[in-house]
Amino acid sequence: NAGVTQTPKFQVLKTGQSMTLQCAQDMNHEYMSWYRQDPGMGLRLIHYSVGAGITDQGEVPNGYNVSRSTTEDFPLRLLSAAPSQTSVYFCASSYGGLGSYEQYFGPGTRLTVT
Amino acid sequence: KNEVEQSPQNLTAQEGEFITINCSYSVGISALHWLQQHPGGGIVSLFMLSSGKKKHGRLIATINIQEKHSSLHITASHPRDSAVYICAVRNYGGSQGNLIFGKGTKLSVKP
């Protein structure tokens, strides 16, 4: 199993550009989530999904959209990039409800917005 | 006040030392996670526990629900244990998406 994969690993955007961070898992997990990690702060939840077709907002959803058309894929879209979105982004999946089962993380995407 | 506090923030140890990292939380929880973030950035799950103690190799995690406290111990530490260790809790009142993360403890083990 590849586990949780993320692409790209690194990305530089200009303010106002849009892009999609890709996340895929091959473990047939129902639960998937996106986090951002900033210096001096804990991981913060952006959006999550409890199954195909079902998504919900986390702690810091503004400026991001998600969709879940298949169990495997959970892309994160930045609608109009801002410097405040410079961060490292992690996708994670789990067999069951977030926090109640082991979390599997992707390798992360380092995003810089200039 | 942060809901999940870790101590120490930074820890330097000599190879072979016994290491303890602490996590205190202020909410009622249904589960607590210990995660390891390697210098390259990847995050792996070490333990998930809701009571008692778990052991995996040289790593031991304990939790005291009444005192709202968990510890991660590393016996016979090795330079490859150098990483950031993150505590996260799933609180009772949280939504499906609610994991609360600590800021992490950066461990450096010197040979």
CSV table of C-alpha atoms in Angstrom, one decimal:
chain,number,residue,atom,x,y,z
A,1,ASN,CA,0.0,0.0,0.0
A,2,ALA,CA,1.2,3.5,-0.8
A,3,GLY,CA,-0.7,4.9,2.2
A,4,VAL,CA,-1.6,8.6,2.0
A,5,THR,CA,0.0,10.4,-0.9
A,6,GLN,CA,0.1,14.2,-1.5
A,7,THR,CA,1.2,16.2,-4.5
A,8,PRO,CA,3.0,18.5,-5.0
A,9,LYS,CA,5.6,18.4,-2.3
A,10,PHE,CA,6.5,22.1,-2.8
A,11,GLN,CA,4.6,24.9,-4.5
A,12,VAL,CA,5.2,28.7,-4.8
A,13,LEU,CA,2.2,30.8,-5.8
A,14,LYS,CA,1.6,34.5,-6.3
A,15,THR,CA,-1.1,36.3,-4.4
A,16,GLY,CA,-4.4,35.7,-6.1
A,17,GLN,CA,-3.5,32.5,-7.9
A,18,SER,CA,-5.6,29.4,-7.4
A,19,MET,CA,-4.4,25.8,-7.1
A,20,THR,CA,-5.4,22.4,-6.0
A,21,LEU,CA,-3.5,20.2,-3.5
A,22,GLN,CA,-4.0,16.6,-4.2
A,23,CYS,CA,-4.5,13.9,-1.6
A,24,ALA,CA,-5.2,10.2,-2.2
A,25,GLN,CA,-5.3,7.1,0.1
A,26,ASP,CA,-5.4,3.4,-0.8
A,27,MET,CA,-6.5,2.0,2.5
A,28,ASN,CA,-10.3,2.4,1.9
A,29,HIS,CA,-10.6,4.8,4.8
A,30,GLU,CA,-13.8,6.7,5.1
A,31,TYR,CA,-12.4,9.6,7.1
A,32,MET,CA,-10.1,12.1,5.5
A,33,SER,CA,-8.9,15.5,6.7
A,34,TRP,CA,-6.7,18.5,5.8
A,35,TYR,CA,-4.5,20.3,8.3
A,36,ARG,CA,-2.1,23.2,8.2
A,37,GLN,CA,1.0,23.5,10.3
A,38,ASP,CA,2.4,26.9,11.1
A,39,PRO,CA,5.5,27.7,13.2
A,40,GLY,CA,4.8,27.8,16.9
A,41,MET,CA,1.3,26.4,16.5
A,42,GLY,CA,-0.2,23.0,16.6
A,43,LEU,CA,-1.8,21.4,13.6
A,44,ARG,CA,-5.1,23.0,12.7
A,45,LEU,CA,-8.0,21.3,10.9
A,46,ILE,CA,-9.1,23.0,7.7
A,47,HIS,CA,-11.8,20.6,6.3
A,48,TYR,CA,-12.7,17.0,6.8
A,49,SER,CA,-14.8,14.3,5.2
A,50,VAL,CA,-16.6,11.4,6.7
A,51,GLY,CA,-17.2,9.6,3.4
A,52,ALA,CA,-17.7,10.2,-0.3
A,53,GLY,CA,-19.9,13.1,-0.9
A,54,ILE,CA,-19.8,14.4,2.7
A,55,THR,CA,-17.5,17.2,3.8
A,56,ASP,CA,-17.5,19.7,6.7
A,57,GLN,CA,-15.5,22.7,7.9
A,58,GLY,CA,-12.8,22.5,10.5
A,59,GLU,CA,-11.2,25.2,12.6
A,60,VAL,CA,-9.7,27.3,9.8
A,61,PRO,CA,-11.8,26.8,6.6
A,62,ASN,CA,-11.8,30.3,5.1
A,63,GLY,CA,-10.1,30.5,1.7
A,64,TYR,CA,-10.2,26.8,1.1
A,65,ASN,CA,-12.7,24.4,-0.7
A,66,VAL,CA,-12.8,20.6,-0.7
A,67,SER,CA,-14.8,17.9,-2.4
A,68,ARG,CA,-14.9,14.1,-2.0
A,69,SER,CA,-16.2,12.5,-5.1
A,70,THR,CA,-14.5,9.1,-4.3
A,71,THR,CA,-13.4,7.3,-1.2
A,72,GLU,CA,-9.8,7.6,-2.4
A,73,ASP,CA,-9.4,11.3,-3.2
A,74,PHE,CA,-9.8,14.4,-1.2
A,75,PRO,CA,-8.4,17.5,-3.0
A,76,LEU,CA,-8.0,20.9,-1.3
A,77,ARG,CA,-8.5,24.0,-3.4
A,78,LEU,CA,-7.1,27.4,-2.7
A,79,LEU,CA,-9.5,29.8,-4.3
A,80,SER,CA,-7.3,33.0,-4.3
A,81,ALA,CA,-4.0,32.5,-2.6
A,82,ALA,CA,-2.9,34.9,0.1
A,83,PRO,CA,0.4,35.2,2.0
A,84,SER,CA,-1.4,34.1,5.1
A,85,GLN,CA,-1.9,30.7,3.5
A,86,THR,CA,1.9,30.1,3.4
A,87,SER,CA,2.1,26.9,5.5
A,88,VAL,CA,2.8,23.2,5.4
A,89,TYR,CA,-0.3,21.2,4.5
A,90,PHE,CA,-1.0,17.7,5.6
A,91,CYS,CA,-3.7,15.3,4.5
A,92,ALA,CA,-4.6,12.5,6.8
A,93,SER,CA,-7.0,9.5,6.8
A,94,SER,CA,-8.4,7.1,9.3
A,95,TYR,CA,-10.6,4.1,9.4
A,96,GLY,CA,-13.2,5.7,11.5
A,97,GLY,CA,-14.2,8.9,13.3
A,98,LEU,CA,-11.5,11.5,13.4
A,99,GLY,CA,-9.5,11.1,16.7
A,100,SER,CA,-11.0,7.8,17.6
A,101,TYR,CA,-8.8,5.7,15.3
A,102,GLU,CA,-5.2,5.8,14.3
A,103,GLN,CA,-4.4,8.7,11.9
A,104,TYR,CA,-2.3,8.2,8.8
A,105,PHE,CA,-0.6,11.3,7.4
A,106,GLY,CA,0.6,12.2,4.0
A,107,PRO,CA,4.2,13.6,3.5
A,108,GLY,CA,3.0,17.2,3.4
A,109,THR,CA,3.0,20.0,0.9
A,110,ARG,CA,5.0,23.1,1.6
A,111,LEU,CA,3.3,26.1,0.1
A,112,THR,CA,4.7,29.6,-0.2
A,113,VAL,CA,2.5,32.5,-1.3
A,114,THR,CA,4.4,35.6,-2.4
B,1,LYS,CA,-5.0,29.0,27.8
B,2,ASN,CA,-4.2,26.2,25.3
B,3,GLU,CA,-6.3,23.1,25.7
B,4,VAL,CA,-3.3,20.8,25.1
B,5,GLU,CA,0.0,21.7,26.7
B,6,GLN,CA,3.2,19.9,26.2
B,7,SER,CA,6.4,20.1,28.2
B,8,PRO,CA,9.2,20.6,27.7
B,9,GLN,CA,9.1,22.5,24.4
B,10,ASN,CA,12.7,21.5,23.6
B,11,LEU,CA,14.7,18.6,25.0
B,12,THR,CA,18.3,17.6,24.4
B,13,ALA,CA,19.5,14.2,25.6
B,14,GLN,CA,22.6,12.0,25.4
B,15,GLU,CA,22.3,8.7,23.7
B,16,GLY,CA,21.1,6.1,26.1
B,17,GLU,CA,19.2,8.4,28.4
B,18,PHE,CA,15.7,7.8,29.5
B,19,ILE,CA,13.4,10.5,28.2
B,20,THR,CA,10.0,11.7,29.3
B,21,ILE,CA,7.7,14.1,27.4
B,22,ASN,CA,4.6,15.3,29.1
B,23,CYS,CA,1.1,16.3,27.8
B,24,SER,CA,-1.6,18.0,29.9
B,25,TYR,CA,-5.1,18.8,28.6
B,26,SER,CA,-8.0,20.7,30.0
B,27,VAL,CA,-11.0,19.0,28.3
B,28,GLY,CA,-12.7,15.7,28.8
B,29,ILE,CA,-11.4,13.3,26.2
B,30,SER,CA,-12.2,10.0,24.5
B,31,ALA,CA,-8.8,9.4,23.1
B,32,LEU,CA,-5.2,10.7,23.2
B,33,HIS,CA,-2.7,10.4,20.4
B,34,TRP,CA,1.1,10.6,20.3
B,35,LEU,CA,2.6,11.4,17.0
B,36,GLN,CA,6.2,11.7,15.8
B,37,GLN,CA,7.2,14.2,13.2
B,38,HIS,CA,10.6,13.4,11.6
B,39,PRO,CA,13.1,16.1,10.6
B,40,GLY,CA,12.0,15.6,7.0
B,41,GLY,CA,8.5,16.6,8.0
B,42,GLY,CA,6.5,13.3,7.8
B,43,ILE,CA,4.1,12.5,10.6
B,44,VAL,CA,3.5,9.0,12.0
B,45,SER,CA,1.2,7.8,14.6
B,46,LEU,CA,2.9,6.2,17.6
B,47,PHE,CA,0.1,5.5,20.0
B,48,MET,CA,-3.6,6.0,20.5
B,49,LEU,CA,-4.8,5.4,24.1
B,50,SER,CA,-7.8,6.1,26.3
B,51,SER,CA,-6.6,4.5,29.5
B,52,GLY,CA,-3.6,2.8,31.1
B,53,LYS,CA,-0.4,2.2,29.3
B,54,LYS,CA,0.9,1.1,25.9
B,55,LYS,CA,4.3,-0.1,24.9
B,56,HIS,CA,5.9,-0.5,21.5
B,57,GLY,CA,9.6,-1.3,21.5
B,58,ARG,CA,11.5,1.4,23.4
B,59,LEU,CA,8.4,3.7,23.5
B,60,ILE,CA,5.9,3.7,26.4
B,61,ALA,CA,2.8,5.9,26.6
B,62,THR,CA,0.8,6.3,29.8
B,63,ILE,CA,-2.3,8.2,30.5
B,64,ASN,CA,-4.0,9.3,33.8
B,65,ILE,CA,-7.6,10.3,32.9
B,66,GLN,CA,-8.3,11.7,36.4
B,67,GLU,CA,-5.3,14.0,36.3
B,68,LYS,CA,-5.7,14.8,32.6
B,69,HIS,CA,-2.1,14.0,31.9
B,70,SER,CA,-0.2,11.7,29.6
B,71,SER,CA,3.5,10.9,29.3
B,72,LEU,CA,5.6,9.5,26.5
B,73,HIS,CA,8.7,7.7,27.6
B,74,ILE,CA,11.7,6.6,25.5
B,75,THR,CA,14.1,4.1,27.0
B,76,ALA,CA,17.7,3.9,25.8
B,77,SER,CA,17.3,6.9,23.5
B,78,HIS,CA,19.1,6.9,20.2
B,79,PRO,CA,20.0,9.7,17.7
B,80,ARG,CA,17.3,8.3,15.4
B,81,ASP,CA,14.7,9.3,18.0
B,82,SER,CA,15.4,12.9,17.3
B,83,ALA,CA,12.1,14.3,16.1
B,84,VAL,CA,9.2,16.5,17.2
B,85,TYR,CA,6.7,14.6,19.3
B,86,ILE,CA,3.1,15.8,19.2
B,87,CYS,CA,0.2,15.1,21.6
B,88,ALA,CA,-3.4,15.4,20.3
B,89,VAL,CA,-6.7,14.7,22.0
B,90,ARG,CA,-10.2,13.9,20.9
B,91,ASN,CA,-12.6,15.7,23.2
B,92,TYR,CA,-16.0,14.3,24.2
B,93,GLY,CA,-17.8,17.4,23.0
B,94,GLY,CA,-16.1,17.7,19.7
B,95,SER,CA,-17.5,17.2,16.3
B,96,GLN,CA,-16.3,14.4,14.1
B,97,GLY,CA,-13.5,16.6,13.0
B,98,ASN,CA,-12.2,17.7,16.4
B,99,LEU,CA,-8.7,16.7,17.3
B,100,ILE,CA,-6.9,19.3,19.4
B,101,PHE,CA,-3.1,19.3,18.9
B,102,GLY,CA,-0.3,20.4,21.2
B,103,LYS,CA,2.6,22.5,19.8
B,104,GLY,CA,5.0,19.6,20.0
B,105,THR,CA,8.2,18.8,21.9
B,106,LYS,CA,11.4,18.9,19.9
B,107,LEU,CA,13.8,16.2,21.0
B,108,SER,CA,17.4,16.0,20.0
B,109,VAL,CA,19.5,13.0,21.0
B,110,LYS,CA,23.2,13.5,20.8
B,111,PRO,CA,25.6,10.5,20.2
